[in-house]
Each structure stands twice: as structure tokens, then as C-alpha cells.
mmCIF file with all atom_site columns, C-alpha atoms in Angstrom:
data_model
loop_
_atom_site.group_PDB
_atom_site.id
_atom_site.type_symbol
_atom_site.label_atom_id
_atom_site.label_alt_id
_atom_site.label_comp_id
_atom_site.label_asym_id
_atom_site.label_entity_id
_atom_site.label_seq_id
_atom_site.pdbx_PDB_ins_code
_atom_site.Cartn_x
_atom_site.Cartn_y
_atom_site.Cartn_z
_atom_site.occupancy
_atom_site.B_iso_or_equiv
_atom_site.pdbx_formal_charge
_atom_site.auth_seq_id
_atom_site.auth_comp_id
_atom_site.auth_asym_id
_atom_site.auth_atom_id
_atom_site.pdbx_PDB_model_num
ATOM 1   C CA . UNK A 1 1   ? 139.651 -9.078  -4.370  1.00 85.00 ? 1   UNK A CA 1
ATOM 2   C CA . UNK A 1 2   ? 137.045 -11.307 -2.500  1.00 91.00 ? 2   UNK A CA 1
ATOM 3   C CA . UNK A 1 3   ? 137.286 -15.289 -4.459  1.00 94.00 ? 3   UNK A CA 1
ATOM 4   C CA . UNK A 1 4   ? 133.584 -14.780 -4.737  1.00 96.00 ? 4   UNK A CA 1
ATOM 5   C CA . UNK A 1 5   ? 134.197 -11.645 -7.167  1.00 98.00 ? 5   UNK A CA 1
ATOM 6   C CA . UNK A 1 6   ? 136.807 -14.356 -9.249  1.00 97.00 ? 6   UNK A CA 1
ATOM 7   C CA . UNK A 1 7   ? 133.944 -17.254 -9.423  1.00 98.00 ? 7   UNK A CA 1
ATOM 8   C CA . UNK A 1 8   ? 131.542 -14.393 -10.623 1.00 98.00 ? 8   UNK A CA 1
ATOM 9   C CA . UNK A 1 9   ? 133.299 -13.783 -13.824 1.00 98.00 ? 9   UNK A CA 1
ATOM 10  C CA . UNK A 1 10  ? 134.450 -17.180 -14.456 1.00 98.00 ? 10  UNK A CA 1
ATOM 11  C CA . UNK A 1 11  ? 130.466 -17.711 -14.521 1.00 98.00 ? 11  UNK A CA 1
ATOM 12  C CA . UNK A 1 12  ? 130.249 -14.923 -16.893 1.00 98.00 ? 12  UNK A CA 1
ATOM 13  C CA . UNK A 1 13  ? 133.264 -16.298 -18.903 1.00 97.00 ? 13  UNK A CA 1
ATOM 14  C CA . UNK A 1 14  ? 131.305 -19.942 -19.033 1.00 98.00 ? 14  UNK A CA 1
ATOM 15  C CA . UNK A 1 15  ? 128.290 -17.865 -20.296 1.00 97.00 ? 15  UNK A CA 1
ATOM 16  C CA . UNK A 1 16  ? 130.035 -16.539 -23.078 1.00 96.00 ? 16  UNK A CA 1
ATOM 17  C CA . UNK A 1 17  ? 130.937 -20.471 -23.798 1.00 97.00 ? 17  UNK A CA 1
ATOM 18  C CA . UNK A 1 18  ? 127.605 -21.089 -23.964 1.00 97.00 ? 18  UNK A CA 1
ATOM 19  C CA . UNK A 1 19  ? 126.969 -18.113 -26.377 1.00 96.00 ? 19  UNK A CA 1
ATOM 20  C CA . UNK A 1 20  ? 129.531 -19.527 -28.347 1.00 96.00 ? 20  UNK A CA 1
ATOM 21  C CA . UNK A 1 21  ? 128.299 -23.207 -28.434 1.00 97.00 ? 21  UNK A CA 1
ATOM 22  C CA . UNK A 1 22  ? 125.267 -21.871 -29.063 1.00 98.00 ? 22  UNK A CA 1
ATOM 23  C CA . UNK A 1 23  ? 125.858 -19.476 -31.667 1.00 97.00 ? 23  UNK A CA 1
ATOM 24  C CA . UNK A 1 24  ? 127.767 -22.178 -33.432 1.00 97.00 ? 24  UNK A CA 1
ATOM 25  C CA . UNK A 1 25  ? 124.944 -24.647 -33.808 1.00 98.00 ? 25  UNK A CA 1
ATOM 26  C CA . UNK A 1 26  ? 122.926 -21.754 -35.186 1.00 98.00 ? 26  UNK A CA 1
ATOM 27  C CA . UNK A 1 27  ? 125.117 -20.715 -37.559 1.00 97.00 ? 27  UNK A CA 1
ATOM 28  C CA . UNK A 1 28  ? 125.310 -24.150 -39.225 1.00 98.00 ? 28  UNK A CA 1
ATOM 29  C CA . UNK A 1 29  ? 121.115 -23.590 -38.458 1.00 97.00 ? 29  UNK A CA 1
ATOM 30  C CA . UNK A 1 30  ? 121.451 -20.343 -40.730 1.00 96.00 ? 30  UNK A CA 1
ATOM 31  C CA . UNK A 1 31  ? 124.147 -21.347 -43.272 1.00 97.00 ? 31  UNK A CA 1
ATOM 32  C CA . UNK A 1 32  ? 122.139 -24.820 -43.804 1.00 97.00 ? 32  UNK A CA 1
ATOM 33  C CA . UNK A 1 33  ? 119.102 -22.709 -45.099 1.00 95.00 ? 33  UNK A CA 1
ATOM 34  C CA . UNK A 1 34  ? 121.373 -20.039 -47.153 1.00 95.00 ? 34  UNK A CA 1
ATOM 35  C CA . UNK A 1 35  ? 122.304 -17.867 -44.558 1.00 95.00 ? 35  UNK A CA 1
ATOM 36  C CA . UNK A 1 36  ? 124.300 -15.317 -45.419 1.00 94.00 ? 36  UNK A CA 1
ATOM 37  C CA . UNK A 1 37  ? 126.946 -13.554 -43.231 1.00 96.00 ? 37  UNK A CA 1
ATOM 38  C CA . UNK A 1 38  ? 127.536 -9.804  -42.860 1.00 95.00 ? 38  UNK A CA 1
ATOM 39  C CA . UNK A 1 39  ? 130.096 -7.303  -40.955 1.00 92.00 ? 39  UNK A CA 1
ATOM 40  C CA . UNK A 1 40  ? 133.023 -10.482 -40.494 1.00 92.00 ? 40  UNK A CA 1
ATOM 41  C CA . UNK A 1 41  ? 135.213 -7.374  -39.685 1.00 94.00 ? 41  UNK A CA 1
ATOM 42  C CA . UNK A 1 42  ? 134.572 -6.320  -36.736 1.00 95.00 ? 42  UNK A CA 1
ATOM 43  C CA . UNK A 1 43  ? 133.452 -9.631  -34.898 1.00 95.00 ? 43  UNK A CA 1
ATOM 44  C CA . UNK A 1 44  ? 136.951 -10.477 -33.846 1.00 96.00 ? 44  UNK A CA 1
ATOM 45  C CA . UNK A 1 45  ? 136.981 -6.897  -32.312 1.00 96.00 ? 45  UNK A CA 1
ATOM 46  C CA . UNK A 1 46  ? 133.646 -7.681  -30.228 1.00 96.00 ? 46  UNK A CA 1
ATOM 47  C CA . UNK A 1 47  ? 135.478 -10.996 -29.207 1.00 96.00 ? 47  UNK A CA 1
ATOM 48  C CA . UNK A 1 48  ? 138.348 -9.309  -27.957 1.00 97.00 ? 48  UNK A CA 1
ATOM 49  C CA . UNK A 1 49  ? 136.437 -6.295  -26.160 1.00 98.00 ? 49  UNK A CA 1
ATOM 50  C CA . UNK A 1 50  ? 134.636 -9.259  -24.147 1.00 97.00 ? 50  UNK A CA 1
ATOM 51  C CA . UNK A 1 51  ? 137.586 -11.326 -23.505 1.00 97.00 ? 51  UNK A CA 1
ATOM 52  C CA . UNK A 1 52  ? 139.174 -7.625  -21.820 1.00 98.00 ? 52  UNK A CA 1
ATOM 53  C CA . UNK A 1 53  ? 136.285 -6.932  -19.915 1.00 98.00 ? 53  UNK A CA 1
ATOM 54  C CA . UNK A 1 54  ? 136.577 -10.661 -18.251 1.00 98.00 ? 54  UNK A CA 1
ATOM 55  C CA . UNK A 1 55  ? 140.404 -9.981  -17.687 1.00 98.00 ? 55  UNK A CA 1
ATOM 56  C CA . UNK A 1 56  ? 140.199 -6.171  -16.831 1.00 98.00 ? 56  UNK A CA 1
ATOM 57  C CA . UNK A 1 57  ? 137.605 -7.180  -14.050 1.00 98.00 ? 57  UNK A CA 1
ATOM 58  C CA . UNK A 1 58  ? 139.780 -9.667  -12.522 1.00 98.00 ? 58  UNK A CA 1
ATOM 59  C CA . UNK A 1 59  ? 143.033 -7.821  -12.739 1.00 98.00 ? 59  UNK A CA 1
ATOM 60  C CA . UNK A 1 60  ? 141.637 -4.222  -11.572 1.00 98.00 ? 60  UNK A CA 1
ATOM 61  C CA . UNK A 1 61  ? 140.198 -5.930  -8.856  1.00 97.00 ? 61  UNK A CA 1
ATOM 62  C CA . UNK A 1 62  ? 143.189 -7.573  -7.955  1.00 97.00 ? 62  UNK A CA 1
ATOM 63  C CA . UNK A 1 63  ? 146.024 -5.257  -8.843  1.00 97.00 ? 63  UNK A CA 1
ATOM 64  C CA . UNK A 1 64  ? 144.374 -2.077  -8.114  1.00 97.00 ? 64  UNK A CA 1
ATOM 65  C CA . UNK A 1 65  ? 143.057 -3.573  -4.734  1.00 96.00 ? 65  UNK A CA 1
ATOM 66  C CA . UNK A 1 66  ? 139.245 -2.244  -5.691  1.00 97.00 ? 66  UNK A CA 1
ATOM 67  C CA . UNK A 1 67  ? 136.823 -3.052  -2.671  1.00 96.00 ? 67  UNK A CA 1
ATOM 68  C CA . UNK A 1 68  ? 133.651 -4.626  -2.407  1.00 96.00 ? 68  UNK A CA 1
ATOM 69  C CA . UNK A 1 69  ? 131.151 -1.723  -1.341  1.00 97.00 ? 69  UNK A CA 1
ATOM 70  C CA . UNK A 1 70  ? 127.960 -3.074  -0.502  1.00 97.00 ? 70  UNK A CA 1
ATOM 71  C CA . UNK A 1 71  ? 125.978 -0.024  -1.666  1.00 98.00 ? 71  UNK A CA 1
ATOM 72  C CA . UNK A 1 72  ? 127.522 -0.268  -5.249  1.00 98.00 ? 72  UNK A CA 1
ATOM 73  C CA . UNK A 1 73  ? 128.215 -3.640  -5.753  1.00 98.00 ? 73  UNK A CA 1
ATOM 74  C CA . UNK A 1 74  ? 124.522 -5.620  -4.678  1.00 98.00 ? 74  UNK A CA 1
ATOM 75  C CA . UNK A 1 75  ? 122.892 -3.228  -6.968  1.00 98.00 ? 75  UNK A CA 1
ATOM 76  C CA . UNK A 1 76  ? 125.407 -3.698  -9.574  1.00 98.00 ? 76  UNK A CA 1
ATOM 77  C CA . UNK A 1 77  ? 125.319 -7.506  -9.132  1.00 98.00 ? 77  UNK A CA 1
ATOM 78  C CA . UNK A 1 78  ? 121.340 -7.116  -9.781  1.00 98.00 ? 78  UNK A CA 1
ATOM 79  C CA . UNK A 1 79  ? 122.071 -5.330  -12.939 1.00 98.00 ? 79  UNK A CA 1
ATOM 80  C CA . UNK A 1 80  ? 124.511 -8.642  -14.152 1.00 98.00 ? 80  UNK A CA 1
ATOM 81  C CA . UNK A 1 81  ? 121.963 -11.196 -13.179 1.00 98.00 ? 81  UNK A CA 1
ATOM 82  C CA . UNK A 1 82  ? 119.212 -8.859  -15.112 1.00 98.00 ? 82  UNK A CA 1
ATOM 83  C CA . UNK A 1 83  ? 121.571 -8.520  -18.351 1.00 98.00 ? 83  UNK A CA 1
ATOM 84  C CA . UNK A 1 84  ? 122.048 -12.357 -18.186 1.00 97.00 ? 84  UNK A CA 1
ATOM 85  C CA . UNK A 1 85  ? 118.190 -12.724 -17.840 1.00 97.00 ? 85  UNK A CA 1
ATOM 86  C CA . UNK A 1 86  ? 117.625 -10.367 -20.518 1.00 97.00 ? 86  UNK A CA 1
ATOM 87  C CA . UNK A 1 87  ? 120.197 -11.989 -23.010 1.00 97.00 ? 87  UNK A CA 1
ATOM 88  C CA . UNK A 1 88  ? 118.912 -15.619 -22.767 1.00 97.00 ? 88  UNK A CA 1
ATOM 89  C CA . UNK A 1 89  ? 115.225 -13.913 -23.197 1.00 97.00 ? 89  UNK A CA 1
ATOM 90  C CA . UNK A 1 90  ? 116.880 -12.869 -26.645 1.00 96.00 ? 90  UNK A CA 1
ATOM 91  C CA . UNK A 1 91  ? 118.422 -16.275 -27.282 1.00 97.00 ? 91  UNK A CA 1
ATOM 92  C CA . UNK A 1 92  ? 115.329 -17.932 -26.988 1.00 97.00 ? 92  UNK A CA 1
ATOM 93  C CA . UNK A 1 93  ? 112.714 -15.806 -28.572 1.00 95.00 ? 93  UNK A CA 1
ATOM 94  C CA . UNK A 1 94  ? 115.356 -15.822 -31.755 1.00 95.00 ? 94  UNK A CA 1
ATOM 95  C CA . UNK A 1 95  ? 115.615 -19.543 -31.042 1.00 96.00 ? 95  UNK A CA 1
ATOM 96  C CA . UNK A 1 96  ? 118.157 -20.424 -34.290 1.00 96.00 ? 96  UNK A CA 1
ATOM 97  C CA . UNK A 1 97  ? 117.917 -17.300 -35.918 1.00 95.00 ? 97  UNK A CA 1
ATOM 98  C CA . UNK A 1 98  ? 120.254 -16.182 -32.720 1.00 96.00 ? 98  UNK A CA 1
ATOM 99  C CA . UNK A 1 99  ? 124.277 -15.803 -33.382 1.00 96.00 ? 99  UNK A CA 1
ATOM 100 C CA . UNK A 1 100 ? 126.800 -13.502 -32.020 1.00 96.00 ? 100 UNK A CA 1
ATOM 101 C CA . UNK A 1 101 ? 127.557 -13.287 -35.579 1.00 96.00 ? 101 UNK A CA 1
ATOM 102 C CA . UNK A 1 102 ? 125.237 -11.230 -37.993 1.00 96.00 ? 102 UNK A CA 1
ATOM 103 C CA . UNK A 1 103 ? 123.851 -14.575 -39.714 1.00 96.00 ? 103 UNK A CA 1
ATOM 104 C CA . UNK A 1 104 ? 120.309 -13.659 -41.846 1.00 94.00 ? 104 UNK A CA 1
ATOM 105 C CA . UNK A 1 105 ? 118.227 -16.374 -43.819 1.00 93.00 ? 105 UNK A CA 1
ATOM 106 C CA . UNK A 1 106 ? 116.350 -15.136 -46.809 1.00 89.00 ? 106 UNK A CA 1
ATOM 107 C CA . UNK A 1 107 ? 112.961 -15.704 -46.477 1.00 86.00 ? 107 UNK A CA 1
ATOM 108 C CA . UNK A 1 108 ? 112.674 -15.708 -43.276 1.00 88.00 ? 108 UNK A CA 1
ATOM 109 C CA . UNK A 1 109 ? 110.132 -13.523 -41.299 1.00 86.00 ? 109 UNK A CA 1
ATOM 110 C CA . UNK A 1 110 ? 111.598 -11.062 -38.958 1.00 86.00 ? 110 UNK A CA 1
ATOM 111 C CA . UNK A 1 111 ? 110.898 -12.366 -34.932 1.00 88.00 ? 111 UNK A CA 1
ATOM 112 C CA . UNK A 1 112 ? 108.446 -10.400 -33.097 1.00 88.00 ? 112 UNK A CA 1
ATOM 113 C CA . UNK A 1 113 ? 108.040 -12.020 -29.715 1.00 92.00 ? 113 UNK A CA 1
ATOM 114 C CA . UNK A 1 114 ? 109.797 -12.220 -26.627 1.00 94.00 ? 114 UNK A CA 1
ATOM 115 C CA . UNK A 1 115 ? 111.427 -8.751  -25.957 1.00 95.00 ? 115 UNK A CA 1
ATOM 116 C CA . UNK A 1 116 ? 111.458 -8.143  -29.865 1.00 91.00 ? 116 UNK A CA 1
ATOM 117 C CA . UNK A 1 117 ? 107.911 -7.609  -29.676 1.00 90.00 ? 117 UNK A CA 1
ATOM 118 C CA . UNK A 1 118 ? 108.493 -3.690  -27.889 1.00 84.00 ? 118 UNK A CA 1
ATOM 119 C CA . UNK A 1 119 ? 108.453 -1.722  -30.376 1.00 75.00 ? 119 UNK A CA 1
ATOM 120 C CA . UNK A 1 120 ? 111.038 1.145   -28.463 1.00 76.00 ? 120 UNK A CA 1
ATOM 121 C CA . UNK A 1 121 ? 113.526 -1.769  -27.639 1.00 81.00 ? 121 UNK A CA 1
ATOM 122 C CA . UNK A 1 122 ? 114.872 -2.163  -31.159 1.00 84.00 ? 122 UNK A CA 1
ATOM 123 C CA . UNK A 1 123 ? 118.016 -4.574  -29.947 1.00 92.00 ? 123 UNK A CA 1
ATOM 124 C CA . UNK A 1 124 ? 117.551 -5.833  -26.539 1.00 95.00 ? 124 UNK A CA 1
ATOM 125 C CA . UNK A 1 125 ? 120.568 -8.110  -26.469 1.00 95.00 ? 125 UNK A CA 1
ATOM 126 C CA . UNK A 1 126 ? 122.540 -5.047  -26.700 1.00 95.00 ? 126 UNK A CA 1
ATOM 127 C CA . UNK A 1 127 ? 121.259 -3.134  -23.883 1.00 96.00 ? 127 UNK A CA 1
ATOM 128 C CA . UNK A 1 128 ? 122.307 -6.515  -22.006 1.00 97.00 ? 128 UNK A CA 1
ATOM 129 C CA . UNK A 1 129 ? 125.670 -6.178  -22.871 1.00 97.00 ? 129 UNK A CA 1
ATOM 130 C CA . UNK A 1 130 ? 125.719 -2.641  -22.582 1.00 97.00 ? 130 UNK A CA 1
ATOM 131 C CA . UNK A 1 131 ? 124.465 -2.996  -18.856 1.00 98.00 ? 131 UNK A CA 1
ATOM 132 C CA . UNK A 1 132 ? 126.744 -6.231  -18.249 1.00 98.00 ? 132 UNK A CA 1
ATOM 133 C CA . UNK A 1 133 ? 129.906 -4.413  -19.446 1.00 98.00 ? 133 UNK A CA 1
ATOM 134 C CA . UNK A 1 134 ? 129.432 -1.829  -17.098 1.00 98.00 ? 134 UNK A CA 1
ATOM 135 C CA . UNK A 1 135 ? 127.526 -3.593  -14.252 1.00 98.00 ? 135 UNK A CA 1
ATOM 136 C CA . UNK A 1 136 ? 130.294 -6.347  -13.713 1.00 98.00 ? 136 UNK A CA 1
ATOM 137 C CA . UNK A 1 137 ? 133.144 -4.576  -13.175 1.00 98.00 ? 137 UNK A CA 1
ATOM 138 C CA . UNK A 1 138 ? 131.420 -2.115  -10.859 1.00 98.00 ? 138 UNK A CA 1
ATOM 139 C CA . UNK A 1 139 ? 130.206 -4.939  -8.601  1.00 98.00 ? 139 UNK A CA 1
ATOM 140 C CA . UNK A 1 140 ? 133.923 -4.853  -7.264  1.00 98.00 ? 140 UNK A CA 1
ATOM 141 C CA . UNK A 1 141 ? 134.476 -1.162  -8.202  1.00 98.00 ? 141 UNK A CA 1
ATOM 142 C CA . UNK A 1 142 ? 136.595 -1.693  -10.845 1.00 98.00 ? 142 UNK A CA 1
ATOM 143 C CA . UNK A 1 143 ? 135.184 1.500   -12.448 1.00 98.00 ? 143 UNK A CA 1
ATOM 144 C CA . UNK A 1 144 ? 138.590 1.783   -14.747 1.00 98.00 ? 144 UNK A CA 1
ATOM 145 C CA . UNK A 1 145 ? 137.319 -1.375  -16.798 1.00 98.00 ? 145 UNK A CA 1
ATOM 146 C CA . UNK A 1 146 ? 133.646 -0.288  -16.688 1.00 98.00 ? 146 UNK A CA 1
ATOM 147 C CA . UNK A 1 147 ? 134.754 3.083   -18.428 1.00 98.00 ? 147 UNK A CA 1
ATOM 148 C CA . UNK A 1 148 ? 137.274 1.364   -20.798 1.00 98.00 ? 148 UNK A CA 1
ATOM 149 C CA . UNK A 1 149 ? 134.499 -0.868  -21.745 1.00 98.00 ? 149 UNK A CA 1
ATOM 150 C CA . UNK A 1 150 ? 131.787 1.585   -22.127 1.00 98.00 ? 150 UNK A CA 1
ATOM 151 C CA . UNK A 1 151 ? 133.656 3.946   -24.326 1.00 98.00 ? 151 UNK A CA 1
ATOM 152 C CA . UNK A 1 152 ? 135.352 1.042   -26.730 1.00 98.00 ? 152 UNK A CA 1
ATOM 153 C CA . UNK A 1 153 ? 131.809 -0.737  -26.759 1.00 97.00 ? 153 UNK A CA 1
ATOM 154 C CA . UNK A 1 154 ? 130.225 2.833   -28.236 1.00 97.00 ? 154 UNK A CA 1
ATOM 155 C CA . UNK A 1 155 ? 131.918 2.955   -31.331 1.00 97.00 ? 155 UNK A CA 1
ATOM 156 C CA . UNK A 1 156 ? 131.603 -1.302  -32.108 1.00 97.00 ? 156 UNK A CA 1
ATOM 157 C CA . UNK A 1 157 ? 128.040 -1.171  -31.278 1.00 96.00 ? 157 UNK A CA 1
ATOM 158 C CA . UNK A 1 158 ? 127.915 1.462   -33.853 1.00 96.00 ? 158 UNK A CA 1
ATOM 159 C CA . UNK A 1 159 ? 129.312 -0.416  -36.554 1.00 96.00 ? 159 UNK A CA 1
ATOM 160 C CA . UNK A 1 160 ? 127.506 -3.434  -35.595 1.00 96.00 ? 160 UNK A CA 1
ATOM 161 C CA . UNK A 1 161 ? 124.003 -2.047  -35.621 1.00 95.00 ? 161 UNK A CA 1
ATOM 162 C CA . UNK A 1 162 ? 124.557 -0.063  -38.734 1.00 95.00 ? 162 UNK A CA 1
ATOM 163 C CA . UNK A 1 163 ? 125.828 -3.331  -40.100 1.00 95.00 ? 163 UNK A CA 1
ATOM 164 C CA . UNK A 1 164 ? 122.829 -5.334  -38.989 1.00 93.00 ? 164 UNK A CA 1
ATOM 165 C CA . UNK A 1 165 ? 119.802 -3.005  -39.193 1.00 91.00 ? 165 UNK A CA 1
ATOM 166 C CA . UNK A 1 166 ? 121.267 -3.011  -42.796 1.00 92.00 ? 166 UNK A CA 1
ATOM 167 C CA . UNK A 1 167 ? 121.395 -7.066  -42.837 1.00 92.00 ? 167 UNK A CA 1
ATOM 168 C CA . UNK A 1 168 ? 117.780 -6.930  -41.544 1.00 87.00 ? 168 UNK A CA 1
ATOM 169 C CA . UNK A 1 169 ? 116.314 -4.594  -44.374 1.00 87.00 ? 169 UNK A CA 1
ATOM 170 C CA . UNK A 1 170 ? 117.796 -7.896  -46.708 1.00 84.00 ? 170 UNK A CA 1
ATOM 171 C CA . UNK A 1 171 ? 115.058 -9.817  -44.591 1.00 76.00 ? 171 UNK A CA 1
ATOM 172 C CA . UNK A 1 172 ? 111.539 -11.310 -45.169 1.00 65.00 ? 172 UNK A CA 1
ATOM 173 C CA . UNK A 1 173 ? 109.060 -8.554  -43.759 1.00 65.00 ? 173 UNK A CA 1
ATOM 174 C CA . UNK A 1 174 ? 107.644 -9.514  -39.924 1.00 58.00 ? 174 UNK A CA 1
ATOM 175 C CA . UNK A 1 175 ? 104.895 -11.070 -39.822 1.00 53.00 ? 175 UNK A CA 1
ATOM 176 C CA . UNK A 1 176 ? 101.193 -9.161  -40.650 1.00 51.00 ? 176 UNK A CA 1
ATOM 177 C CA . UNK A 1 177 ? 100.738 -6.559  -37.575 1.00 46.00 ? 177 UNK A CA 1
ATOM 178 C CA . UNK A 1 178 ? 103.630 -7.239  -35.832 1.00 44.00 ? 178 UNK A CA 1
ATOM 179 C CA . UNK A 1 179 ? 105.030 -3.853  -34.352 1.00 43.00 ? 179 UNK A CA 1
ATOM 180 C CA . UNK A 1 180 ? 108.823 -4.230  -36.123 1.00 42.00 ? 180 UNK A CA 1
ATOM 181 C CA . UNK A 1 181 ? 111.938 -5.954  -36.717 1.00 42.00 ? 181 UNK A CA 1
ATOM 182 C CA . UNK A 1 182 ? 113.924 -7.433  -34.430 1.00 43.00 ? 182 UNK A CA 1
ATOM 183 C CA . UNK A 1 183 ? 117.274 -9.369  -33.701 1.00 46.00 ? 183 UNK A CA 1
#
């Protein structure tokens, strides 16, 4: 495994710090205005899924002695830094109303800007990690994690956007003619 490949998802593993420090301070955001919490359940299941993908890139690479192919792995690195890009796009245009948790504040309008604003990209920041949990295993062909992650991330992201389009009909309505809601 090339050390480059190793610093790559230790950036990606500081990232998700940075999720988490800033999911925190939103949540104390949310639960300082009466947010309320839904689908509790299954978040320790998304943590874990992401903490394997970090570790099941690392140790297919290493263990499995997966190469660095130039032809996959620059356009799969281009997909990561696009997810990131993406993902922070959602972070800020939800500004506190962002969590990794599903956090919603009565009363408060549904966001419509930023990429919530398309009316066909219904939950942006999970196309990002749909991409990312494919994307960054693939950049050092560890295509055994990419499909493990792929087919356990199907059935969460099920649960988790049943759970929060359902947490989102609780909401305030959007805003006069914005297109629709958006997390």
C-alpha cells in the first residue's frame, strides 16, 4: 500500500472528526431551541459502517496487497475530493440545522439553498457518502470494501431516509416558492 493511500484516509478519518465536532455544537444548536431527535437506533450502525470503511480501506490495501492503478485510482480520488466538496456544501447551506444525527426544530422553515435548492437532489449529503464509500476504497483498488460498503450502506440509508423524510414532514413548511424540502 503506497503511505500516501494511509495519509488519505487518515484525512478522511479527521473529516469525520470534524463532522462530529460539528454535529455536536449543532445539536446543542437544535436541542437549545426544542429540537427533537428521531431514528437513535440506527445511528450507532451508521457510525460503525464509517469507522469499517476507514479500516477496511487500510487493511485491504495492505493485507490484500491492492495496487495503485492510475486509470482507476486518479478518477476515483476526484470522486473523494468531489464527495468532500459536496458534503461541506451541505454543512454550510444547513449551517446549524446540520447533524449526523436526525435533529429537527419545530418551527423552523425547511432550507432551500445551497444544493437543497435542486429540486431532483432530495438529500445531497447522501449521494456524498454514497460516492465517498465507494470512491475511497477504489482509489487503491480495494474493491472488496467498496462492495461491502455499498451493499451494507443500501439498507441504512433506507432506514435513515424513511426515518428523516418522516422527521421533515414534522417541520415548518419551506419558505413561499421554494422548490422543496431539504436536509
Amino acid at each position: 500500500m503506497s503511505p500516501w493511500y494511509a495519509v488519505l484516509v487518515a484525512l478522511v478519518g479527521v473529516e469525520r472528526l470534524a463532522e462530529l465536532f460539528v454535529a455536536r455544537r449543532n445539536a446543542r444548536w437544535s436541542m437549545g431551541r426544542g429540537g427533537v431527535l428521531y431514528g437513535a437506533g440506527h445511528y450507532p450502525w451508521m457510525v460503525a459502517l464509517h469507522t469499517g470503511l476507514l479500516a477496511g480501506c487500510l487493511l485491504e490495501a495492505a493485507l490484500a496487497d491492492r495496487p495503485f492503478v492510475p486509470a482507476l485510482g486518479w478518477p476515483m480520488l476526484a470522486l473523494v475530493v468531489a464527495a468532500q466538496a459536496l458534503r461541506w456544501w451541505c454543512v454550510a447551506s444547513l449551517g446549524p440545522q446540520w447533524n449526523t444525527q436526525v435533529i429537527v426544530v419545530p418551527g423552523l422553515p425547511l432550507v432551500t439553498r445551497g444544493p437543497y435548492r435542486f429540486g431532483w437532489l432530495r438529500h445531497p449529503n447522501y449521494v456524498a457518502v454514497a460516492v465517498e464509500g465507494a470512491a475511497l476504497p477504489l482509489v487503491h483498488s480495494a474493491w472488496l470494501t467498496a462492495l461491502a460498503f455499498t451493499l451494507l450502506n443500501v439498507p441504512l440509508m433506507v432506514v435513515r431516509l424513511r426515518c428523516e423524510n418522516a422527521a421533515l414532514a414534522t417541520a415548518a413548511p419551506a419558505a413561499p416558492g421554494s422548490l422543496r424540502p431539504a436536509r
